[in-house]
Tab-separated table of C-alpha atoms in Angstrom:
chain	number	residue	atom	x	y	z
A	1	MET	CA	6.942	32.863	28.969
A	2	THR	CA	10.626	33.559	29.574
A	3	LYS	CA	11.424	29.386	30.848
A	4	LEU	CA	9.837	26.366	30.260
A	5	ARG	CA	8.947	25.116	33.205
A	6	GLU	CA	8.167	21.759	35.327
A	7	GLU	CA	4.529	21.278	36.707
A	8	CYS	CA	4.967	20.031	40.057
A	9	GLY	CA	6.922	18.796	42.620
A	10	VAL	CA	5.289	16.371	45.374
A	11	PHE	CA	7.149	15.450	49.528
A	12	GLY	CA	5.720	12.819	52.292
A	13	VAL	CA	6.915	11.905	55.115
A	14	TYR	CA	6.728	8.813	57.752
A	15	ALA	CA	7.722	9.152	61.082
A	16	LYS	CA	7.961	6.635	64.387
A	17	GLU	CA	6.289	9.195	66.842
A	18	THR	CA	4.143	11.903	66.668
A	19	CYS	CA	6.086	15.425	65.560
A	20	ASN	CA	6.259	18.387	63.538
A	21	VAL	CA	5.586	16.928	60.326
A	22	ALA	CA	4.043	19.801	59.232
A	23	SER	CA	7.099	22.062	59.554
A	24	MET	CA	9.379	19.071	57.698
A	25	THR	CA	7.221	19.366	54.644
A	26	TYR	CA	7.134	23.210	55.084
A	27	TYR	CA	10.841	23.353	55.211
A	28	ALA	CA	11.065	20.511	51.786
A	29	LEU	CA	8.409	22.253	50.176
A	30	TYR	CA	10.913	25.622	50.314
A	31	ALA	CA	13.242	23.471	48.516
A	32	LEU	CA	11.168	21.957	45.265
A	33	GLN	CA	9.740	25.825	45.269
A	34	HIS	CA	11.406	25.932	42.129
A	35	ARG	CA	9.195	23.357	40.632
A	36	GLY	CA	6.316	25.539	40.914
A	37	GLN	CA	5.402	28.471	42.163
A	38	ASP	CA	1.435	28.921	41.528
A	39	ALA	CA	-0.047	26.803	44.560
A	40	CYS	CA	0.785	24.544	47.543
A	41	GLY	CA	-0.184	22.343	49.981
A	42	ILE	CA	0.119	20.414	52.642
A	43	VAL	CA	-1.953	17.615	54.615
A	44	VAL	CA	-1.204	16.029	57.766
A	45	ASN	CA	-2.241	12.824	59.175
A	46	ASP	CA	-3.230	12.301	63.138
A	47	GLY	CA	-4.194	9.107	63.988
A	48	GLY	CA	-6.174	8.582	60.682
A	49	VAL	CA	-7.952	13.028	61.011
A	50	PHE	CA	-6.549	14.553	58.412
A	51	THR	CA	-5.732	18.014	58.413
A	52	LEU	CA	-5.773	20.092	55.039
A	53	LYS	CA	-3.872	23.749	54.034
A	54	LYS	CA	-4.183	24.640	50.462
A	55	ASP	CA	-3.666	27.505	48.645
A	56	LEU	CA	-2.928	29.414	45.882
A	57	GLY	CA	1.028	31.065	45.911
A	58	LEU	CA	4.562	30.676	47.324
A	59	VAL	CA	5.235	28.123	50.033
A	60	GLY	CA	6.358	30.947	52.660
A	61	ASP	CA	2.956	33.298	51.546
A	62	VAL	CA	0.224	30.340	51.972
A	63	PHE	CA	2.264	28.509	55.388
A	64	GLY	CA	3.185	31.103	58.267
A	65	LYS	CA	3.272	30.313	61.535
A	66	GLU	CA	-0.637	30.418	62.722
A	67	GLU	CA	-1.626	28.223	59.194
A	68	LEU	CA	1.440	25.076	60.466
A	69	LYS	CA	0.174	25.094	63.664
A	70	GLU	CA	-3.132	24.980	63.036
A	71	LEU	CA	-2.126	21.774	60.363
A	72	GLY	CA	-1.207	20.711	63.939
A	73	LYS	CA	1.437	17.422	64.939
A	74	GLY	CA	1.002	13.972	63.368
A	75	LYS	CA	2.906	10.860	61.801
A	76	ILE	CA	2.265	11.148	58.554
A	77	ALA	CA	2.446	14.600	56.044
A	78	VAL	CA	2.270	14.766	52.170
A	79	GLY	CA	2.776	18.447	50.558
A	80	HIS	CA	2.932	19.791	47.001
A	81	VAL	CA	3.890	22.905	44.472
A	82	PHE	CA	2.338	23.183	42.048
A	83	ALA	CA	3.276	25.250	38.165
A	84	GLY	CA	-0.269	25.186	36.292
A	85	THR	CA	-0.547	26.236	32.374
A	86	LYS	CA	-2.933	29.426	31.352
A	87	GLY	CA	-6.400	28.628	32.847
A	88	CYS	CA	-5.614	25.910	35.598
A	89	VAL	CA	-4.222	27.641	38.072
A	90	THR	CA	-7.125	27.860	40.525
A	91	PRO	CA	-7.845	26.788	44.202
A	92	GLU	CA	-9.449	23.845	42.822
A	93	ASN	CA	-6.311	22.389	41.082
A	94	ALA	CA	-4.378	22.797	44.152
A	95	GLN	CA	-2.905	19.426	45.635
A	96	PRO	CA	-2.519	17.791	48.467
A	97	LEU	CA	-6.289	16.021	47.011
A	98	VAL	CA	-8.396	14.638	50.192
A	99	VAL	CA	-11.149	11.925	49.180
A	100	ASN	CA	-13.017	9.973	50.938
A	101	HIS	CA	-14.244	6.293	50.140
A	102	VAL	CA	-15.964	3.792	51.166
A	103	LYS	CA	-13.169	1.829	52.962
A	104	GLY	CA	-11.391	5.673	54.160
A	105	ARG	CA	-9.752	8.387	52.893
A	106	ILE	CA	-6.608	8.751	51.312
A	107	ALA	CA	-4.692	12.280	50.378
A	108	LEU	CA	-2.800	12.399	46.748
A	109	ALA	CA	-0.237	14.672	45.792
A	110	PHE	CA	1.157	13.825	41.920
A	111	ASN	CA	3.712	15.100	39.415
A	112	GLY	CA	4.046	14.143	35.677
A	113	ASN	CA	1.099	14.460	32.723
A	114	LEU	CA	-0.965	11.623	32.235
A	115	VAL	CA	-1.588	11.070	28.044
A	116	ASN	CA	-4.864	9.270	27.853
A	117	LYS	CA	-6.411	11.254	30.780
A	118	GLY	CA	-9.337	12.503	27.995
A	119	GLU	CA	-10.258	8.495	27.610
A	120	LEU	CA	-9.638	8.237	31.824
A	121	ARG	CA	-12.289	11.264	32.174
A	122	THR	CA	-14.680	10.316	29.835
A	123	GLU	CA	-14.893	6.861	30.477
A	124	LEU	CA	-15.254	7.659	34.363
A	125	GLU	CA	-17.552	10.667	33.791
A	126	LEU	CA	-19.894	8.147	31.947
A	127	GLN	CA	-19.520	5.813	35.083
A	128	GLY	CA	-21.046	8.621	37.167
A	129	SER	CA	-17.408	10.495	38.390
A	130	ILE	CA	-18.125	13.820	39.053
A	131	PHE	CA	-15.035	15.727	38.963
A	132	HIS	CA	-13.927	19.590	40.803
A	133	SER	CA	-10.752	20.113	38.981
A	134	THR	CA	-9.445	19.707	35.872
A	135	GLY	CA	-5.911	18.266	36.824
A	136	ASP	CA	-4.658	14.568	36.545
A	137	THR	CA	-5.005	13.833	40.255
A	138	GLU	CA	-8.759	13.406	40.384
A	139	ILE	CA	-8.353	11.041	37.757
A	140	ILE	CA	-5.678	8.730	39.695
A	141	ALA	CA	-7.589	8.750	42.770
A	142	TYR	CA	-10.481	7.855	41.000
A	143	GLU	CA	-8.681	4.878	39.440
A	144	ILE	CA	-7.320	3.768	43.135
A	145	ILE	CA	-10.637	3.694	44.864
A	146	LYS	CA	-12.323	1.788	41.559
A	147	GLU	CA	-9.480	-0.461	42.390
A	148	ARG	CA	-9.439	-0.328	46.099
A	149	LEU	CA	-13.625	-2.132	45.732
A	150	SER	CA	-11.574	-5.551	45.397
A	151	ALA	CA	-8.079	-5.133	46.051
A	152	PRO	CA	-6.899	-6.652	49.817
A	153	SER	CA	-5.092	-2.883	50.498
A	154	ILE	CA	-4.101	0.643	49.625
A	155	GLU	CA	-0.834	-0.356	47.880
A	156	HIS	CA	-2.329	-2.789	45.953
A	157	ALA	CA	-5.408	-0.796	44.651
A	158	LEU	CA	-2.706	1.984	43.501
A	159	VAL	CA	-0.971	-1.241	41.761
A	160	GLY	CA	-3.691	-2.285	39.636
A	161	ALA	CA	-4.462	1.881	38.717
A	162	MET	CA	-1.128	1.779	37.289
A	163	ASN	CA	-2.689	-0.421	34.765
A	164	GLN	CA	-4.840	2.157	33.598
A	165	LEU	CA	-2.183	5.312	33.887
A	166	LYS	CA	-0.674	5.870	30.648
A	167	GLY	CA	2.612	8.870	30.603
A	168	ALA	CA	4.613	10.511	33.134
A	169	TYR	CA	3.528	10.044	37.039
A	170	CYS	CA	4.969	10.268	40.329
A	171	ILE	CA	2.476	9.967	43.062
A	172	VAL	CA	3.173	9.991	46.934
A	173	ALA	CA	-0.409	9.087	48.611
A	174	MET	CA	-1.357	9.238	52.165
A	175	SER	CA	-3.852	6.455	54.061
A	176	PRO	CA	-4.403	6.433	57.868
A	177	THR	CA	-1.415	4.384	58.487
A	178	LYS	CA	0.711	4.436	55.391
A	179	LEU	CA	3.077	6.910	52.848
A	180	ILE	CA	2.961	5.536	49.579
A	181	ALA	CA	5.508	6.587	46.876
A	182	ALA	CA	4.832	5.175	43.142
A	183	ARG	CA	6.500	6.219	39.842
A	184	ASP	CA	5.590	5.685	36.259
A	185	PRO	CA	7.216	2.547	34.744
A	186	HIS	CA	8.982	4.341	31.908
A	187	GLY	CA	10.651	6.615	35.155
A	188	PHE	CA	9.959	10.062	32.942
A	189	ARG	CA	10.322	12.358	36.724
A	190	PRO	CA	12.469	12.150	39.362
A	191	LEU	CA	11.444	10.396	42.875
A	192	CYS	CA	13.802	9.445	45.894
A	193	TYR	CA	14.095	8.411	49.354
A	194	GLY	CA	15.623	8.758	52.809
A	195	VAL	CA	15.983	8.685	55.955
A	196	THR	CA	16.408	11.154	59.021
A	197	ASP	CA	18.443	10.728	62.288
A	198	ASP	CA	15.526	9.807	64.324
A	199	GLY	CA	13.980	7.133	61.652
A	200	ALA	CA	11.444	9.104	59.832
A	201	TYR	CA	11.152	7.894	56.209
A	202	VAL	CA	11.013	10.969	53.955
A	203	VAL	CA	10.295	11.029	49.891
A	204	ALA	CA	10.322	13.371	47.468
A	205	SER	CA	10.994	14.896	43.455
A	206	GLU	CA	14.615	15.636	44.438
A	207	SER	CA	17.308	15.163	46.909
A	208	CYS	CA	17.694	18.391	47.651
A	209	ALA	CA	14.450	18.314	49.686
A	210	LEU	CA	15.765	15.633	51.467
A	211	ASP	CA	18.547	17.909	52.189
A	212	ALA	CA	16.597	20.558	53.675
A	213	VAL	CA	14.915	17.946	56.333
A	214	GLY	CA	18.707	16.630	57.108
A	215	ALA	CA	17.726	13.379	55.902
A	216	LYS	CA	20.003	10.643	53.837
A	217	LEU	CA	18.962	9.556	50.514
A	218	ILE	CA	18.723	6.034	50.355
A	219	ARG	CA	17.561	5.438	46.748
A	220	ASP	CA	15.743	6.465	43.751
A	221	VAL	CA	12.462	4.907	43.401
A	222	LYS	CA	12.792	2.867	40.598
A	223	PRO	CA	10.481	3.157	37.288
A	224	GLY	CA	7.637	1.110	38.146
A	225	GLU	CA	8.010	0.741	41.962
A	226	VAL	CA	5.555	1.415	44.016
A	227	ILE	CA	7.071	2.292	47.572
A	228	VAL	CA	5.311	1.457	50.973
A	229	PHE	CA	6.458	3.217	54.233
A	230	ASP	CA	4.368	2.204	57.459
A	231	ALA	CA	4.836	0.035	61.170
A	232	MET	CA	6.157	-2.641	59.527
A	233	GLY	CA	9.263	-0.746	57.626
A	234	VAL	CA	9.308	-0.221	53.826
A	235	ARG	CA	8.019	-2.376	51.111
A	236	SER	CA	8.501	-2.967	47.769
A	237	LEU	CA	5.845	-4.055	45.001
A	238	THR	CA	7.659	-3.998	41.986
A	239	ASP	CA	4.504	-5.821	39.622
A	240	HIS	CA	5.226	-2.629	37.000
A	241	CYS	CA	9.565	-2.818	37.143
A	242	GLY	CA	10.732	-3.831	33.529
A	243	GLN	CA	8.244	-3.359	32.073
A	244	GLU	CA	9.279	-0.381	29.623
A	245	LYS	CA	12.957	1.067	28.835
A	246	MET	CA	13.884	3.509	31.007
A	247	SER	CA	12.865	7.349	29.649
A	248	SER	CA	14.125	9.638	32.381
A	249	CYS	CA	13.651	13.480	31.500
A	250	ILE	CA	16.798	14.671	30.266
A	251	PHE	CA	15.546	18.812	30.615
A	252	GLU	CA	15.431	17.599	34.606
A	253	PHE	CA	19.355	18.161	33.521
A	254	VAL	CA	19.288	20.859	31.577
A	255	TYR	CA	16.821	22.943	33.871
A	256	ASN	CA	14.339	21.984	35.686
A	257	ALA	CA	15.969	19.913	38.934
A	258	ARG	CA	17.901	21.840	41.350
A	259	PRO	CA	21.764	21.677	40.255
A	260	ASP	CA	22.382	20.107	44.200
A	261	SER	CA	20.297	17.334	43.552
A	262	VAL	CA	21.062	13.824	42.592
A	263	ILE	CA	19.073	11.878	40.408
A	264	ASP	CA	19.062	8.548	39.643
A	265	GLY	CA	22.742	8.426	40.531
A	266	TYR	CA	23.508	11.646	38.314
A	267	SER	CA	25.045	14.788	39.984
A	268	VAL	CA	22.633	17.712	37.979
A	269	HIS	CA	25.665	20.047	38.451
A	270	GLU	CA	28.142	17.562	37.083
A	271	ALA	CA	25.846	17.079	34.081
A	272	ARG	CA	25.510	21.009	33.848
A	273	VAL	CA	28.565	21.214	34.027
A	274	GLU	CA	29.823	18.441	31.187
A	275	MET	CA	26.647	19.973	28.987
A	276	GLY	CA	29.539	23.492	28.847
A	277	ARG	CA	32.379	21.896	28.539
A	278	TYR	CA	31.137	19.864	25.355
A	279	LEU	CA	30.128	23.271	23.761
A	280	ALA	CA	33.160	24.640	24.239
A	281	LYS	CA	35.040	21.575	22.593
A	282	LYS	CA	32.698	22.042	19.508
A	283	TYR	CA	31.879	25.808	19.956
A	284	PRO	CA	35.617	27.434	20.825
A	285	VAL	CA	35.616	31.242	19.945
A	286	ASP	CA	37.960	34.058	20.542
A	287	ALA	CA	36.424	35.506	23.422
A	288	ASP	CA	38.139	37.779	26.912
A	289	VAL	CA	35.394	36.116	29.739
A	290	VAL	CA	32.518	33.581	30.066
A	291	ILE	CA	29.672	34.530	31.515
A	292	SER	CA	26.114	33.304	32.583
A	293	VAL	CA	22.381	34.312	32.327
A	294	PRO	CA	21.831	32.794	36.249
A	295	ASP	CA	21.207	31.165	37.841
A	296	SER	CA	19.496	28.332	35.177
A	297	GLY	CA	22.888	28.930	33.366
A	298	ASN	CA	25.578	28.933	36.008
A	299	ASP	CA	26.942	25.801	35.944
A	300	ALA	CA	27.462	24.659	32.042
A	301	ALA	CA	29.005	28.437	31.932
A	302	ILE	CA	31.512	27.190	34.514
A	303	GLY	CA	32.297	23.917	32.552
A	304	TYR	CA	32.854	26.059	29.006
A	305	ALA	CA	35.096	28.258	30.992
A	306	LYS	CA	36.958	25.053	32.524
A	307	GLU	CA	37.379	23.735	28.748
A	308	SER	CA	37.876	26.728	27.072
A	309	GLY	CA	40.874	28.267	29.142
A	310	ILE	CA	38.694	31.537	29.218
A	311	PRO	CA	38.177	33.070	32.828
A	312	TYR	CA	34.418	32.777	34.279
A	313	GLU	CA	33.062	36.219	35.766
A	314	LEU	CA	30.331	37.383	37.611
A	315	GLY	CA	28.445	39.344	34.304
A	316	PHE	CA	25.188	39.962	36.072
A	317	LEU	CA	23.498	40.797	39.036
A	318	LYS	CA	20.842	38.965	39.875
A	319	ASN	CA	17.700	40.756	42.502
A	320	LYS	CA	16.574	37.895	43.700
A	321	TYR	CA	13.436	40.034	45.337
A	322	VAL	CA	11.689	40.063	41.265
A	323	GLY	CA	9.201	37.989	40.526
A	324	ARG	CA	9.356	35.382	37.242
A	325	THR	CA	8.977	38.035	34.504
A	326	PHE	CA	6.726	35.690	32.576
A	327	ILE	CA	3.402	36.690	35.047
A	328	PHE	CA	3.361	40.221	33.509
A	329	PRO	CA	0.983	39.890	30.692
A	330	ASP	CA	1.894	43.767	28.889
A	331	GLN	CA	4.929	43.284	27.042
A	332	LYS	CA	6.601	46.625	27.892
A	333	ASP	CA	5.978	45.422	31.836
A	334	ARG	CA	7.935	42.229	31.102
A	335	GLU	CA	11.181	44.097	29.790
A	336	ASP	CA	10.963	46.611	32.450
A	337	GLN	CA	11.096	43.660	34.719
A	338	VAL	CA	13.459	41.688	32.695
A	339	ARG	CA	15.784	45.139	33.334
A	340	LYS	CA	14.788	45.426	36.968
A	341	LYS	CA	15.766	41.469	38.000
A	342	LEU	CA	18.889	41.295	35.918
A	343	ASN	CA	21.654	44.292	35.695
A	344	PRO	CA	25.122	43.675	34.195
A	345	ILE	CA	28.000	44.405	35.647
A	346	SER	CA	30.452	46.466	33.193
A	347	SER	CA	33.862	46.461	34.688
A	348	VAL	CA	33.398	42.993	33.713
A	349	VAL	CA	32.004	42.891	30.290
A	350	ASN	CA	32.380	46.751	29.136
A	351	GLY	CA	34.862	46.185	25.600
A	352	LYS	CA	35.061	42.510	26.415
A	353	ARG	CA	34.447	39.842	23.880
A	354	VAL	CA	31.393	37.902	25.812
A	355	VAL	CA	30.632	34.089	25.979
A	356	MET	CA	26.938	34.170	27.907
A	357	VAL	CA	25.944	30.791	29.072
A	358	ASP	CA	22.116	29.841	28.971
A	359	ASP	CA	20.232	26.382	29.353
A	360	SER	CA	18.052	27.298	26.449
A	361	ILE	CA	16.087	29.847	24.128
A	362	VAL	CA	12.199	29.625	24.736
A	363	ARG	CA	10.221	32.519	22.998
A	364	GLY	CA	13.781	34.491	22.525
A	365	THR	CA	12.554	37.863	23.301
A	366	THR	CA	14.052	37.552	27.290
A	367	SER	CA	17.251	36.825	25.841
A	368	GLY	CA	17.044	39.464	23.500
A	369	ARG	CA	16.494	42.051	26.379
A	370	VAL	CA	19.484	40.172	28.450
A	371	VAL	CA	21.729	40.580	25.194
A	372	LYS	CA	21.110	44.619	24.977
A	373	LEU	CA	21.659	45.042	28.777
A	374	LEU	CA	25.248	43.609	27.212
A	375	ARG	CA	25.141	45.884	24.598
A	376	GLU	CA	24.868	49.010	26.546
A	377	ALA	CA	27.339	47.692	29.042
A	378	GLY	CA	29.847	47.780	26.354
A	379	ALA	CA	30.319	44.653	25.188
A	380	LYS	CA	32.307	44.480	22.294
A	381	GLU	CA	30.946	40.995	20.621
A	382	VAL	CA	28.111	38.347	22.889
A	383	HIS	CA	28.739	34.657	21.457
A	384	PHE	CA	25.952	32.955	23.192
A	385	MET	CA	26.325	29.339	23.792
A	386	VAL	CA	23.428	27.397	24.686
A	387	SER	CA	23.416	23.965	26.588
A	388	SER	CA	20.645	22.180	25.564
A	389	LEU	CA	18.949	21.541	21.897
A	390	PRO	CA	16.358	23.496	20.580
A	391	PHE	CA	13.088	22.997	22.093
A	392	LEU	CA	11.173	21.743	18.952
A	393	TYR	CA	8.585	19.622	20.065
A	394	PRO	CA	6.028	19.623	22.603
A	395	CYS	CA	6.337	17.910	25.975
A	396	TYR	CA	3.239	15.328	27.031
A	397	TYR	CA	5.175	13.805	29.964
A	398	GLY	CA	5.191	17.229	32.397
A	399	THR	CA	7.396	19.838	30.940
A	400	ASP	CA	4.789	23.227	30.572
A	401	VAL	CA	4.361	24.521	26.877
A	402	PRO	CA	1.206	26.106	26.734
A	403	ASP	CA	1.671	27.862	23.170
A	404	ARG	CA	4.283	25.877	21.013
A	405	GLU	CA	3.696	28.478	18.245
A	406	MET	CA	5.638	31.101	20.396
A	407	LEU	CA	8.421	28.628	20.651
A	408	ILE	CA	11.087	30.626	18.537
A	409	ALA	CA	13.218	27.480	16.689
A	410	ASN	CA	9.507	26.293	15.081
A	411	ASN	CA	9.743	29.318	13.587
A	412	HIS	CA	12.949	30.103	12.545
A	413	THR	CA	16.267	29.237	11.118
A	414	LEU	CA	19.353	28.887	13.714
A	415	GLU	CA	20.699	32.470	11.173
A	416	GLU	CA	17.344	34.106	12.241
A	417	ILE	CA	17.244	33.585	15.706
A	418	ARG	CA	21.178	34.612	15.471
A	419	ASP	CA	19.791	37.864	14.375
A	420	ILE	CA	16.762	38.152	16.597
A	421	VAL	CA	17.937	37.743	19.634
A	422	GLY	CA	21.223	39.650	18.302
A	423	VAL	CA	23.957	38.312	18.751
A	424	ASP	CA	27.374	37.535	17.066
A	425	SER	CA	27.212	33.886	17.271
A	426	LEU	CA	24.754	31.342	18.735
A	427	CYS	CA	25.690	27.633	18.981
A	428	TYR	CA	23.104	25.050	20.475
A	429	LEU	CA	24.557	21.434	21.993
A	430	ASP	CA	23.772	18.728	19.677
A	431	LEU	CA	21.949	15.395	20.568
A	432	GLU	CA	25.060	13.276	19.516
A	433	ASP	CA	26.602	15.242	22.925
A	434	MET	CA	23.858	15.446	24.468
A	435	LYS	CA	23.612	11.351	24.684
A	436	LYS	CA	27.151	11.052	25.348
A	437	ILE	CA	27.057	13.009	28.304
A	438	ALA	CA	24.110	10.886	29.165
A	439	LEU	CA	26.151	8.079	28.365
A	440	MET	CA	28.118	8.812	32.055
A	441	ASP	CA	26.858	5.042	33.355
A	442	GLY	CA	27.045	3.108	30.513
A	443	LYS	CA	23.501	3.140	28.688
A	444	ASN	CA	21.132	5.807	27.539
A	445	SER	CA	18.201	6.147	29.823
A	446	PHE	CA	16.841	9.386	28.963
A	447	CYS	CA	14.098	10.795	26.783
A	448	TYR	CA	15.119	13.695	24.320
A	449	ALA	CA	11.327	14.088	22.922
A	450	CYS	CA	10.940	17.592	23.439
A	451	MET	CA	14.419	17.752	21.211
A	452	ASP	CA	13.925	15.097	18.801
A	453	GLY	CA	10.438	14.433	18.516
A	454	VAL	CA	10.725	10.139	18.998
A	455	TYR	CA	8.341	9.855	21.888
A	456	ALA	CA	8.473	6.973	24.356
A	457	THR	CA	4.457	6.575	24.607
A	458	GLU	CA	1.370	7.527	22.251
A	459	ILE	CA	1.112	11.032	22.080
A	460	PRO	CA	-2.360	12.337	23.409
A	461	LYS	CA	-5.045	11.277	20.717
A	462	GLN	CA	-7.155	14.727	20.870
A	463	GLU	CA	-3.766	16.655	20.355
A	464	PRO	CA	-2.089	15.594	16.849
A	465	ASN	CA	1.455	15.771	16.614
A	466	LYS	CA	1.085	19.258	14.411
A	467	TYR	CA	4.762	20.794	14.504
A	468	GLU	CA	7.220	19.722	12.676
A	469	ASN	CA	11.125	20.577	12.801
A	470	LYS	CA	11.618	23.279	11.238
A	471	ILE	CA	15.211	24.486	12.049
A	472	ASN	CA	17.938	23.563	10.263
A	473	ILE	CA	21.372	23.187	12.880
A	474	VAL	CA	24.147	24.435	11.503
A	475	GLU	CA	27.459	23.214	13.975
A	476	LYS	CA	28.151	27.631	13.755
A	477	THR	CA	27.191	30.458	12.140
A	478	LYS	CA	28.426	34.194	12.578
A	479	ARG	CA	27.209	37.656	11.239
A	480	HIS	CA	29.124	39.332	9.015
């Protein structure tokens, strides 16, 4: 991996009249493509008839004109983009999931990670449940169906199922007549809803998907809330609201979310600019130019330049038609892909003292190759500013870290990382400054577990927390 990844993005639409909800979902999933590139799917509901299309690949590869035409028109649709861990990228794990049960049918799209899925799955299997996938979505579906046998409605069945679900989850579900959205009581993952000019309600992982379909953001789904969209309008069930301290994932603001999104009232772009500002305040350097590693470092680099007074320039040209570097198994292939994906603009960096800003360092290999490109282009000095803390602890709430022993900060000190990457100085944002940035609304309502090891829930029993903080952070070190 060259970047930590979010696992999924969800979208749903409820229209007043039959229309091309498939196309709306298609454009929304395009806007959410950054949240998952391994698989995608759309299910359209036309008067209770569900038509599903899902497959491995990008949205533009899976859905063409013919596929969207086959989905047809309807009043309700649910969509999903998926990023899987190693071994989980299979057609069976693609979503949405459509389930037929004794009281009808439902379609589910899910984002997050259940920390008690092992116990729930074992219990369900002992009761006779048969699983066709390895993900959490089938577990949620079975729990909803169990509750539906006695619950008065599908939304109340979901409320009941939430008593069993522990961890991070955002759910967009569809029955023959309703669209339902739910967010876990901690609010780990983002979920919001809005309305279009013609009165269609849409719900999505990020507000950028609402923008893509011309919808106006109404508000975020509250932690623990279940929202129902149907012929009666919009209804909110708050049985689980206020039960837990809100713990929104800070890494949504560091990397996961698109910068044009607004999450829980925060502008992602402004939060990243502030991260850059704090870096400049705490770690000033004598330099000639500030550049970013596109695209994840762009906003923080702008903040660093504004605060420091050092001019910000385009230091790399990014070839947007080259695929992700981590999908290439051979190291030389990955190195070649980095060179194809990023090309330094020599006139910007040649003979210059360069401040390079990025959001994180994962394995360090790609960062090292990027620095090498700058050196080859003539950069005299390279000072690496990272707009987050070292990623030291496992995330149990949906950020994909498939092999934590490969995280460079788990195995090396700051000085060692600096030398491995090949920079003149290396500086991370520290936890206290990160919390100050998160206090823009006067309260601290974020999860920093990947950075400080403090978890808001119990961690999975089958996977003990064996990873210790192995890095001794100092404010600043320089190569001599």
